[in-house]
Amino acid sequence: MIIAIDGPAASGKGTIARRLAAHYGLPHLDTGLLYRAVGAKALENNVDFDDTAALAGIAAALDLAALDAEALKAGPVGEAASKVAAVPEVRAKLLKLQQDFAHQPGGAVLDGRDIGTVIAPDAEVKLFVTATPEARAERRFNELLKRGEEVTPAAVLEDIRRRDARDSGRSSAPLVQAPDAQVLDNTGLDVEGSWQAALALAERARAAAGL
Ligand code: CDP
Ligand code: CDP
């Protein structure tokens, strides 16, 4: 069983994906970390975001096992990630790794932007998790505050809007809802409410797939 969770920044898709993986005993891949790792390396090495060959080289050399999820969640890395994610050569280098992870024996849970559309269109369970930009900005603001980052609510909302526009507007694997995805708008729901709603949708898709 493949579970594909897509949605915009800070929609809560990672939290849902982690919980579904634990619930069904499946391995989980946060694919945003791959783009964040490429973005972080580009920032670190002062690589120009127009230098597609250098960015593709960084993506090709990525070591899944060496990703430091905690460090990669820093605010500026999200912005860099969305820039490198718009480069088709970078996406191409990261494609097989994600497809292999999705199609491993027993199945897997992946969350990102293009899981249900590009990485695993054959996924039995597809959720598109979303919430208003304001709700998502508030969640991300609280997270960054907890990390000790100096941010303002207005700047975080602007970052979310900019990233939404870039992720949805790019020509290569844009953030779009798969036609066969179930939508979960969790604006106004807390983590527990969002989880209960997601589990119900996943169970429905499983039943429909005869699982
Ligand atoms: O956690 P958050 O939603 O803020 O971001 P993320 O999921 O870690 O993804 C960071 C960036 O990577 C996004 O803004 C996307 O541009 C890109 N991404 C993508 O293009 N495709 C994916 N499957 C996952 C992430
Ligand atoms: O993976 P993505 O960026 O979509 O979001 P996340 O990392 O799962 O969640 C972002 C933040 O929103 C976390 O601090 C969650 O605890 C919080 N949150 C949530 O996930 N779901 C809600 N319904 C409300 C808040």
XYZ file of C-alpha atoms and ligand atoms in Angstrom:
261
model
C 0.000 0.000 0.000
C 1.363 3.393 -1.020
C 0.088 6.452 0.853
C 0.690 9.794 -0.891
C 0.227 12.985 1.149
C 0.558 16.287 -0.697
C -0.151 19.875 0.232
C 1.286 23.361 0.707
C 3.780 24.493 3.360
C 2.767 23.983 7.004
C -0.550 22.352 6.130
C 0.210 19.573 8.610
C 0.931 16.941 5.957
C 4.153 15.805 7.658
C 2.411 15.243 10.970
C -0.330 13.224 9.246
C 2.193 11.234 7.185
C 4.237 10.330 10.284
C 1.133 9.205 12.151
C -0.224 7.170 9.240
C 3.171 5.468 8.887
C 3.166 4.547 12.581
C -0.481 3.443 12.418
C 0.016 1.089 9.462
C 3.626 0.118 10.287
C 5.028 1.570 7.062
C 8.303 3.422 6.359
C 7.944 7.191 5.842
C 9.810 9.664 3.642
C 9.438 13.441 4.039
C 10.403 14.364 0.469
C 10.619 18.072 1.365
C 13.827 17.186 3.202
C 15.463 16.231 -0.109
C 14.821 19.670 -1.603
C 15.732 21.310 1.694
C 19.065 19.421 1.675
C 19.855 20.642 -1.852
C 18.823 24.194 -0.905
C 20.910 24.139 2.281
C 23.995 22.900 0.418
C 23.534 25.590 -2.245
C 23.335 28.286 0.457
C 26.363 26.834 2.269
C 28.501 26.754 -0.886
C 27.208 30.071 -2.284
C 25.925 28.323 -5.389
C 23.880 30.588 -7.646
C 20.232 29.476 -7.875
C 20.485 29.894 -11.676
C 23.389 27.432 -11.893
C 21.284 24.396 -12.800
C 24.288 22.121 -13.453
C 25.761 22.789 -10.001
C 22.349 22.316 -8.333
C 21.779 19.043 -10.205
C 25.241 17.911 -9.073
C 24.323 18.559 -5.442
C 21.054 16.625 -5.885
C 22.847 13.664 -7.498
C 25.283 13.428 -4.587
C 22.592 13.480 -1.895
C 22.845 10.792 0.782
C 19.406 9.931 2.196
C 20.897 8.416 5.342
C 22.884 11.549 6.167
C 19.974 14.056 6.172
C 19.733 16.094 9.389
C 15.971 16.758 9.577
C 16.283 19.149 12.516
C 18.844 21.481 10.882
C 16.991 21.402 7.559
C 13.784 22.763 9.130
C 15.343 26.240 9.578
C 13.340 29.090 8.020
C 15.719 30.274 5.258
C 16.207 26.695 4.055
C 12.501 26.418 3.104
C 12.821 29.375 0.745
C 16.011 27.964 -0.821
C 14.336 24.552 -1.147
C 11.440 25.973 -3.108
C 13.867 27.732 -5.490
C 15.913 24.604 -6.243
C 12.689 22.554 -6.463
C 11.634 24.622 -9.490
C 14.714 23.407 -11.420
C 13.719 20.387 -13.594
C 17.288 18.966 -13.526
C 17.170 18.858 -9.715
C 13.766 17.126 -9.714
C 15.034 14.599 -12.276
C 17.985 13.639 -10.042
C 15.674 13.043 -7.065
C 13.001 11.123 -8.973
C 14.263 7.529 -8.876
C 15.170 7.597 -5.204
C 11.611 8.658 -4.323
C 9.966 6.222 -6.738
C 12.058 3.369 -5.343
C 11.138 4.337 -1.782
C 7.425 4.439 -2.683
C 7.476 1.104 -4.473
C 9.427 -0.933 -1.926
C 7.832 -4.251 -0.908
C 5.102 -3.713 1.689
C 4.535 -0.102 0.729
C 5.377 3.292 2.161
C 4.106 6.716 3.156
C 5.536 9.777 1.376
C 4.648 13.430 1.827
C 5.483 16.356 -0.427
C 4.040 18.285 -3.361
C 3.990 15.805 -6.272
C 3.680 12.369 -4.667
C 0.165 11.585 -5.912
C 0.770 13.159 -9.316
C 4.373 12.307 -10.321
C 6.168 10.025 -7.836
C 3.386 7.497 -7.226
C 0.265 8.154 -9.329
C -0.584 4.517 -8.522
C -0.873 5.187 -4.748
C -3.917 3.528 -3.202
C -4.364 6.363 -0.691
C -3.989 9.982 -1.807
C -4.670 12.915 0.483
C -4.346 16.586 -0.390
C -3.949 18.406 2.922
C -4.524 22.142 2.980
C -5.514 25.116 5.131
C -5.755 28.882 4.616
C -2.428 30.737 4.256
C -3.196 32.544 7.534
C -3.709 29.310 9.478
C -0.555 27.792 7.996
C 1.487 30.925 8.693
C 0.399 30.860 12.336
C 1.522 27.215 12.664
C 4.872 27.887 10.991
C 5.387 31.051 13.090
C 4.897 29.069 16.312
C 7.331 26.409 15.114
C 10.046 28.921 14.193
C 9.514 30.778 17.487
C 10.062 27.515 19.365
C 13.300 27.012 17.430
C 14.439 30.413 18.688
C 14.370 32.035 15.247
C 13.685 35.767 15.136
C 10.624 36.080 12.920
C 7.487 38.187 12.711
C 4.017 36.820 11.859
C 3.846 39.148 8.835
C 7.167 37.909 7.428
C 6.154 34.267 7.870
C 2.831 34.868 6.090
C 4.688 36.557 3.242
C 7.092 33.605 3.015
C 4.162 31.156 2.893
C 2.424 33.147 0.146
C 5.632 33.443 -1.900
C 6.317 29.719 -1.565
C 2.691 28.826 -2.466
C 2.973 30.925 -5.620
C 6.337 29.455 -6.626
C 5.350 25.838 -5.846
C 2.016 26.118 -7.677
C 3.261 28.240 -10.575
C 6.356 26.292 -11.654
C 6.155 24.270 -14.855
C 7.959 21.197 -13.509
C 5.740 19.074 -11.207
C 3.760 21.989 -9.750
C 1.770 21.620 -6.557
C -1.625 20.484 -7.829
C -4.255 18.250 -6.384
C -4.338 14.836 -8.063
C -7.792 14.305 -9.613
C -8.269 11.197 -7.480
C -6.992 12.713 -4.193
C -9.266 13.274 -1.205
C -9.022 16.832 0.115
C -8.610 17.569 3.793
C -8.902 21.257 4.694
C -7.837 21.355 8.339
C -8.224 25.108 8.890
C -9.674 25.380 12.385
C -8.777 21.807 13.320
C -6.114 21.040 15.899
C -3.513 18.286 15.389
C -5.799 15.634 16.881
C -8.830 16.694 14.833
C -6.737 16.762 11.675
C -5.385 13.283 12.428
C -8.835 11.785 13.032
C -10.103 13.266 9.758
C -7.044 12.003 7.850
C -7.356 8.488 9.277
C -11.031 8.322 8.287
C -10.173 9.366 4.718
C -7.311 6.860 4.537
C -9.556 4.045 5.749
C -12.141 4.979 3.137
C -9.546 4.883 0.332
C -8.206 1.548 1.593
C -11.675 0.047 1.595
C -12.297 1.394 -1.922
C -9.024 -0.223 -3.071
C -10.086 -3.528 -1.518
C -7.312 -3.476 1.120
O 7.493 21.824 5.513
P 7.164 22.692 4.369
O 5.848 22.340 3.785
O 7.366 24.134 4.632
O 8.193 22.432 3.220
P 8.758 21.067 2.715
O 7.663 20.071 2.544
O 9.898 20.692 3.570
O 9.257 21.451 1.262
C 10.188 22.480 1.022
C 10.099 22.853 -0.450
O 10.497 21.723 -1.226
C 8.706 23.208 -0.932
O 8.429 24.597 -0.867
C 8.702 22.722 -2.381
O 9.143 23.727 -3.265
C 9.734 21.623 -2.406
N 9.151 20.282 -2.550
C 8.802 19.851 -3.816
O 8.932 20.614 -4.767
N 8.336 18.591 -4.017
C 8.175 17.757 -2.990
N 7.728 16.508 -3.222
C 8.490 18.168 -1.683
C 8.972 19.456 -1.488
O 4.647 19.001 6.813
P 3.986 20.348 6.842
O 4.924 21.475 6.614
O 2.794 20.425 5.938
O 3.382 20.569 8.304
P 3.763 19.879 9.708
O 5.220 19.971 9.916
O 3.116 18.548 9.801
O 2.977 20.819 10.703
C 3.297 22.171 10.880
C 2.905 22.595 12.292
O 1.492 22.738 12.379
C 3.321 21.620 13.382
O 3.876 22.347 14.454
C 2.012 20.987 13.804
O 1.992 20.599 15.151
C 1.005 22.094 13.555
N -0.393 21.748 13.295
C -0.757 20.678 12.507
O 0.097 19.936 12.037
N -2.073 20.373 12.239
C -3.041 21.135 12.730
N -4.295 20.850 12.435
C -2.695 22.249 13.514
C -1.359 22.528 13.764
